[in-house]
Amino acid sequence: MKRYAKLAMTITALVLCIGCFAGCGKSDEDIQTEFAKILSNKATPQSMAEAEEYAETYAKKLTSDRASILVAHLEDYLIQYINTDRDDIQVQSLAAYFDKESGILNEEKIKDNVTKEYYSTLQKAHIYPVYFEEKVQLRVNYATLHETFSKVIDPALSKLYEIDALITDKPATKNATLQIGYDQLLDRALTVEELIIEHPGNVLIEEEVEWLYSTYLDLIMMGTANSPIFDYQSGEFNPQAKSAYDAFIEENAATTLAWALEEFYAYVEDIGYTMNYKDSTKSKLFFDTCYGIRVAAEKRVFEQNELY
C-alpha cells in the first residue's frame, strides 16, 4: 500500500547530509563511505541489520532533518528487500511455523538454527512475516521503526510511521472488502488531513500522504468492489456509512473532509440515495462526481499549505 518516492531522494543527497556529522569519532569521508557501501549492496537480512545498527548508532548524532533522511533511506532499503531482493525460498521456509487459520507465527516451533537466525535477523531489521493469501509475506515493522527512531527524526515522519504501523497491522481493505468500520475509516482520513495541514511541504511525507488521502476519500465515497457504498442488489445507500458520515460532519464541520462529505451528500440526495450500477450512464456520473469531489478536496487541503 505504501508508496516509496523517497527512493528518489538520492544517496548523494544523503551523503551530503551525513557529511555534516561532527564529533562522532569518524571522519565525514569514513561515515559517508560506510553507509553508502551498505546501501549499495543487494539487500539481505544481514545487510539490513547492519544498516539498521548503523542508523541507530548515528541518527541520534544528527539534526532532526538529517536523521530523518538517514532513517528514510533505511526504510527504503528494507522495502528493497521485501519487493526485490528477498530470497523467496528462505521467506517461505517460515510457512511451517504459522497457524494457517489465525495467521500467527509460533516462534517456539522454530527449532533449526538457520530459520531461527533468519527470523531473528528480520526482527532486528524491523521486518516481520505474515501469512496472507496462502503464503508468507513480509512487512516493514513500522511500530518498532517508530519506537527506535521517533525521538530523533522529524515529527512529521514520526507521525507517518505511526499511521503506517496502524495500516500494516490492520489494513482498511482485504480482498477488495472493507475491514474496518466507516467511523474508523473517517478517523484515519482525518488523521492524514491533519498531518498534511500540520506539516506543509514536508518532502519526506508529502507523496505518501497525498496517496493516502486520495485513497481514503475514494473508499469513503465509493467503497470497494466487495463493500460498495450502494448495495448491488437493492441500490440503497449503506445505512452504517450514512450514520457515521452524519456524526462526523456534526463533530468536524470545519474540516475539508466534512466539506467533501457534504458535497457528496448533495449528489447522493439528488439521486434519492439509490444507485443502479447496471445503468452505465448513472454509474459513470457517479464515479465522475466522486472523482471531482476528491480532486477538489485535495486542492483545498494542499493549496492552503502551498503544496499545489
Short mmCIF file of C-alpha atoms in Angstrom, two decimals:
data_model
loop_
_atom_site.label_atom_id
_atom_site.label_comp_id
_atom_site.label_asym_id
_atom_site.label_seq_id
_atom_site.Cartn_x
_atom_site.Cartn_y
_atom_site.Cartn_z
CA MET A 1 0.00 0.00 0.00
CA LYS A 2 2.82 2.37 0.79
CA ARG A 3 4.46 4.45 -1.95
CA TYR A 4 8.15 4.90 -1.78
CA ALA A 5 9.06 8.02 -3.66
CA LYS A 6 11.73 8.61 -1.04
CA LEU A 7 13.88 6.39 -3.21
CA ALA A 8 14.03 9.42 -5.48
CA MET A 9 15.98 11.20 -2.75
CA THR A 10 19.33 10.03 -3.98
CA ILE A 11 22.15 8.60 -1.96
CA THR A 12 24.08 11.70 -2.99
CA ALA A 13 21.64 13.86 -1.02
CA LEU A 14 22.03 11.57 1.94
CA VAL A 15 25.79 11.66 1.71
CA LEU A 16 25.77 15.45 1.68
CA CYS A 17 23.79 15.46 4.89
CA ILE A 18 25.90 12.80 6.54
CA GLY A 19 28.95 14.81 5.64
CA CYS A 20 27.83 17.31 8.25
CA PHE A 21 28.32 14.88 11.15
CA ALA A 22 30.54 16.18 13.89
CA GLY A 23 32.20 14.59 16.87
CA CYS A 24 31.12 11.05 16.03
CA GLY A 25 34.59 9.54 16.12
CA LYS A 26 34.74 9.04 12.36
CA SER A 27 35.68 11.39 9.58
CA ASP A 28 32.98 12.60 7.25
CA GLU A 29 34.53 10.58 4.45
CA ASP A 30 34.53 7.39 6.52
CA ILE A 31 30.90 7.80 7.50
CA GLN A 32 29.57 8.52 4.04
CA THR A 33 31.64 5.71 2.54
CA GLU A 34 30.48 3.17 5.11
CA PHE A 35 26.79 3.98 4.84
CA ALA A 36 26.82 4.27 1.06
CA LYS A 37 28.57 0.91 0.90
CA ILE A 38 25.85 -0.75 2.98
CA LEU A 39 23.07 0.67 0.85
CA SER A 40 24.83 -0.16 -2.41
CA ASN A 41 24.75 -3.87 -1.59
CA LYS A 42 21.91 -6.19 -2.51
CA ALA A 43 19.59 -6.13 0.48
CA THR A 44 19.92 -9.26 2.64
CA PRO A 45 18.85 -9.91 6.23
CA GLN A 46 22.45 -9.36 7.31
CA SER A 47 22.99 -6.14 5.35
CA MET A 48 19.64 -4.76 6.57
CA ALA A 49 20.60 -5.50 10.16
CA GLU A 50 23.93 -3.78 9.53
CA ALA A 51 22.18 -0.74 8.04
CA GLU A 52 19.77 -0.62 10.99
CA GLU A 53 22.59 -0.75 13.51
CA TYR A 54 24.43 1.99 11.65
CA ALA A 55 21.34 4.22 11.56
CA GLU A 56 20.58 3.61 15.22
CA THR A 57 24.16 4.48 16.17
CA TYR A 58 24.50 7.68 14.14
CA ALA A 59 20.98 9.11 13.72
CA LYS A 60 20.99 10.46 17.28
CA LYS A 61 24.14 12.45 16.50
CA LEU A 62 22.36 14.33 13.71
CA THR A 63 19.89 17.15 13.45
CA SER A 64 16.28 16.07 13.05
CA ASP A 65 16.31 16.75 9.29
CA ARG A 66 19.49 14.77 8.67
CA ALA A 67 18.39 11.92 10.92
CA SER A 68 15.10 11.76 9.02
CA ILE A 69 16.89 11.38 5.71
CA LEU A 70 19.05 8.62 7.18
CA VAL A 71 16.05 6.70 8.52
CA ALA A 72 14.02 7.27 5.35
CA HIS A 73 16.77 5.63 3.34
CA LEU A 74 16.92 2.76 5.82
CA GLU A 75 13.19 2.27 5.28
CA ASP A 76 13.70 2.27 1.50
CA TYR A 77 16.40 -0.38 1.89
CA LEU A 78 14.04 -2.61 3.86
CA ILE A 79 11.41 -2.24 1.16
CA GLN A 80 14.02 -3.05 -1.47
CA TYR A 81 14.49 -6.40 0.25
CA ILE A 82 10.77 -7.06 0.55
CA ASN A 83 9.93 -6.13 -3.03
CA THR A 84 13.05 -7.10 -4.97
CA ASP A 85 15.96 -8.73 -3.18
CA ARG A 86 14.27 -11.27 -0.91
CA ASP A 87 15.02 -14.97 -1.21
CA ASP A 88 11.56 -16.50 -1.69
CA ILE A 89 12.66 -19.96 -0.65
CA GLN A 90 14.04 -18.54 2.58
CA VAL A 91 10.90 -16.47 3.18
CA GLN A 92 8.57 -19.43 2.60
CA SER A 93 10.62 -21.56 4.99
CA LEU A 94 8.70 -19.76 7.72
CA ALA A 95 5.34 -21.07 6.48
CA ALA A 96 5.61 -24.26 8.51
CA TYR A 97 5.56 -22.26 11.73
CA PHE A 98 2.35 -20.33 11.09
CA ASP A 99 -1.09 -21.29 12.27
CA LYS A 100 -2.90 -21.04 8.94
CA GLU A 101 -6.25 -20.06 10.43
CA SER A 102 -5.10 -17.35 12.84
CA GLY A 103 -2.11 -16.29 10.74
CA ILE A 104 0.03 -16.18 13.89
CA LEU A 105 3.62 -17.39 13.81
CA ASN A 106 4.59 -19.71 16.68
CA GLU A 107 8.20 -18.81 17.42
CA GLU A 108 8.58 -21.72 19.84
CA LYS A 109 8.16 -24.19 16.98
CA ILE A 110 11.24 -22.88 15.19
CA LYS A 111 13.96 -25.35 16.15
CA ASP A 112 16.55 -25.30 13.37
CA ASN A 113 19.20 -22.65 13.86
CA VAL A 114 19.18 -21.37 10.27
CA THR A 115 15.49 -20.48 10.30
CA LYS A 116 15.72 -19.18 13.85
CA GLU A 117 18.59 -16.87 12.91
CA TYR A 118 16.79 -15.71 9.77
CA TYR A 119 13.67 -14.79 11.72
CA SER A 120 15.70 -13.09 14.44
CA THR A 121 17.63 -11.03 11.90
CA LEU A 122 14.42 -9.90 10.22
CA GLN A 123 13.16 -8.70 13.58
CA LYS A 124 16.33 -6.72 14.18
CA ALA A 125 15.87 -5.10 10.78
CA HIS A 126 12.27 -4.02 11.52
CA ILE A 127 10.65 -6.63 9.26
CA TYR A 128 8.01 -9.15 10.25
CA PRO A 129 6.40 -12.03 8.34
CA VAL A 130 2.65 -12.53 7.91
CA TYR A 131 0.72 -15.42 6.41
CA PHE A 132 -1.53 -13.98 3.72
CA GLU A 133 -3.11 -15.44 0.58
CA GLU A 134 -1.66 -18.87 1.38
CA LYS A 135 1.95 -17.74 1.56
CA VAL A 136 4.36 -15.88 3.79
CA GLN A 137 4.69 -12.20 3.02
CA LEU A 138 6.97 -9.62 4.63
CA ARG A 139 6.04 -6.24 6.09
CA VAL A 140 8.06 -3.35 7.46
CA ASN A 141 7.52 -3.20 11.21
CA TYR A 142 6.67 0.47 11.46
CA ALA A 143 5.84 0.12 15.14
CA THR A 144 9.43 -0.81 16.06
CA LEU A 145 10.85 1.59 13.47
CA HIS A 146 8.88 4.37 15.14
CA GLU A 147 9.85 3.21 18.61
CA THR A 148 13.55 3.18 17.71
CA PHE A 149 13.79 6.50 15.87
CA SER A 150 10.82 8.68 16.88
CA LYS A 151 12.87 10.83 19.24
CA VAL A 152 15.48 11.78 16.65
CA ILE A 153 13.54 12.15 13.38
CA ASP A 154 11.23 14.84 12.05
CA PRO A 155 7.86 14.82 13.88
CA ALA A 156 6.05 14.53 10.54
CA LEU A 157 7.91 11.37 9.58
CA SER A 158 7.44 10.02 13.10
CA LYS A 159 3.68 10.55 12.86
CA LEU A 160 3.59 8.95 9.41
CA TYR A 161 5.28 5.85 10.85
CA GLU A 162 2.54 5.70 13.50
CA ILE A 163 -0.05 5.78 10.71
CA ASP A 164 1.87 3.17 8.73
CA ALA A 165 2.01 0.91 11.77
CA LEU A 166 -1.78 1.04 12.07
CA ILE A 167 -2.23 0.40 8.35
CA THR A 168 0.07 -2.63 8.27
CA ASP A 169 -1.39 -4.05 11.49
CA LYS A 170 -5.00 -3.62 10.33
CA PRO A 171 -5.42 -2.69 6.66
CA ALA A 172 -8.59 -0.84 5.71
CA THR A 173 -9.32 -3.38 2.99
CA LYS A 174 -8.61 -7.02 2.28
CA ASN A 175 -9.59 -8.84 -0.89
CA ALA A 176 -11.48 -5.71 -2.01
CA THR A 177 -13.59 -5.83 1.17
CA LEU A 178 -13.67 -3.10 3.81
CA GLN A 179 -12.15 -4.43 7.03
CA ILE A 180 -12.83 -1.50 9.36
CA GLY A 181 -15.91 0.50 10.31
CA TYR A 182 -16.84 3.68 8.49
CA ASP A 183 -16.13 5.68 11.64
CA GLN A 184 -12.60 4.24 11.73
CA LEU A 185 -12.18 4.99 8.04
CA LEU A 186 -13.11 8.61 8.65
CA ASP A 187 -10.75 8.81 11.65
CA ARG A 188 -7.86 7.57 9.52
CA ALA A 189 -8.65 10.05 6.76
CA LEU A 190 -8.86 12.91 9.24
CA THR A 191 -5.53 11.92 10.80
CA VAL A 192 -3.91 12.17 7.37
CA GLU A 193 -5.60 15.50 6.67
CA GLU A 194 -4.32 16.89 9.97
CA LEU A 195 -0.81 15.64 9.22
CA ILE A 196 -0.86 17.44 5.87
CA ILE A 197 -2.01 20.68 7.49
CA GLU A 198 0.42 20.49 10.42
CA HIS A 199 3.47 19.78 8.25
CA PRO A 200 3.04 21.62 4.94
CA GLY A 201 5.52 20.96 2.17
CA ASN A 202 7.43 18.24 4.02
CA VAL A 203 9.20 16.30 1.26
CA LEU A 204 9.67 13.25 3.47
CA ILE A 205 5.94 12.60 3.70
CA GLU A 206 4.12 14.58 1.01
CA GLU A 207 3.82 11.89 -1.67
CA GLU A 208 2.58 9.22 0.68
CA VAL A 209 0.09 11.44 2.49
CA GLU A 210 -1.28 12.59 -0.87
CA TRP A 211 -1.80 8.95 -1.87
CA LEU A 212 -3.34 8.02 1.47
CA TYR A 213 -5.72 10.98 1.46
CA SER A 214 -6.87 10.19 -2.09
CA THR A 215 -7.34 6.52 -1.23
CA TYR A 216 -9.40 7.24 1.86
CA LEU A 217 -11.61 9.72 0.02
CA ASP A 218 -12.30 7.13 -2.67
CA LEU A 219 -13.15 4.49 -0.06
CA ILE A 220 -15.43 6.88 1.80
CA MET A 221 -17.41 7.88 -1.29
CA MET A 222 -17.35 4.69 -3.34
CA GLY A 223 -16.44 1.85 -1.01
CA THR A 224 -14.77 -1.21 -2.54
CA ALA A 225 -15.71 -3.81 -5.12
CA ASN A 226 -16.98 -6.14 -2.38
CA SER A 227 -18.13 -3.39 0.01
CA PRO A 228 -19.82 -0.84 -2.26
CA ILE A 229 -21.36 2.31 -0.79
CA PHE A 230 -24.58 1.47 -2.64
CA ASP A 231 -25.88 -2.09 -2.33
CA TYR A 232 -25.54 -4.01 -5.60
CA GLN A 233 -28.96 -5.66 -5.23
CA SER A 234 -31.20 -3.02 -3.66
CA GLY A 235 -29.24 0.02 -4.84
CA GLU A 236 -29.65 1.59 -1.40
CA PHE A 237 -27.04 3.78 0.25
CA ASN A 238 -25.23 1.98 3.08
CA PRO A 239 -27.03 2.95 6.34
CA GLN A 240 -23.95 2.36 8.53
CA ALA A 241 -21.96 4.69 6.32
CA LYS A 242 -24.65 7.38 6.48
CA SER A 243 -24.80 7.18 10.26
CA ALA A 244 -21.01 7.51 10.56
CA TYR A 245 -20.85 10.32 7.99
CA ASP A 246 -23.64 12.31 9.66
CA ALA A 247 -21.89 12.10 13.04
CA PHE A 248 -18.56 13.07 11.53
CA ILE A 249 -19.95 16.17 9.79
CA GLU A 250 -21.56 17.32 13.03
CA GLU A 251 -18.39 16.84 15.06
CA ASN A 252 -15.81 18.02 12.49
CA ALA A 253 -17.64 20.67 10.48
CA ALA A 254 -14.55 22.83 9.90
CA THR A 255 -12.55 20.12 8.16
CA THR A 256 -12.12 19.63 4.44
CA LEU A 257 -13.22 16.03 4.90
CA ALA A 258 -16.58 17.24 6.24
CA TRP A 259 -16.84 19.62 3.30
CA ALA A 260 -16.23 16.74 0.89
CA LEU A 261 -18.91 14.66 2.60
CA GLU A 262 -21.42 17.50 2.30
CA GLU A 263 -20.62 17.84 -1.40
CA PHE A 264 -21.05 14.10 -1.76
CA TYR A 265 -24.36 14.22 0.10
CA ALA A 266 -25.64 16.91 -2.24
CA TYR A 267 -25.17 14.48 -5.11
CA VAL A 268 -26.49 11.45 -3.21
CA GLU A 269 -29.61 13.35 -2.17
CA ASP A 270 -30.15 14.41 -5.76
CA ILE A 271 -30.27 10.76 -6.88
CA GLY A 272 -32.51 9.76 -3.98
CA TYR A 273 -29.88 7.75 -2.08
CA THR A 274 -30.11 4.96 -4.65
CA MET A 275 -27.85 3.76 -7.43
CA ASN A 276 -28.29 1.30 -10.27
CA TYR A 277 -24.78 0.18 -11.17
CA LYS A 278 -26.14 -1.55 -14.27
CA ASP A 279 -27.10 1.82 -15.71
CA SER A 280 -23.85 2.79 -17.41
CA THR A 281 -24.79 6.47 -17.68
CA LYS A 282 -25.66 6.79 -13.99
CA SER A 283 -22.62 4.77 -12.96
CA LYS A 284 -20.30 6.96 -14.99
CA LEU A 285 -21.83 10.09 -13.48
CA PHE A 286 -21.38 8.62 -10.00
CA PHE A 287 -17.71 7.84 -10.47
CA ASP A 288 -17.04 11.14 -12.25
CA THR A 289 -18.74 13.05 -9.42
CA CYS A 290 -16.73 11.24 -6.76
CA TYR A 291 -13.54 11.91 -8.67
CA GLY A 292 -14.38 15.61 -8.95
CA ILE A 293 -15.10 15.92 -5.24
CA ARG A 294 -11.89 14.11 -4.37
CA VAL A 295 -9.77 16.39 -6.58
CA ALA A 296 -11.44 19.48 -5.12
CA ALA A 297 -10.88 18.24 -1.57
CA GLU A 298 -7.21 17.56 -2.25
CA LYS A 299 -6.87 21.03 -3.71
CA ARG A 300 -8.45 22.61 -0.64
CA VAL A 301 -6.12 20.76 1.73
CA PHE A 302 -2.89 21.16 -0.18
CA GLU A 303 -3.42 24.66 -1.59
CA GLN A 304 -3.67 26.14 1.87
CA ASN A 305 -0.32 24.50 2.59
CA GLU A 306 1.24 25.65 -0.68
CA LEU A 307 1.86 22.13 -1.96
CA TYR A 308 -0.11 22.80 -5.15
#
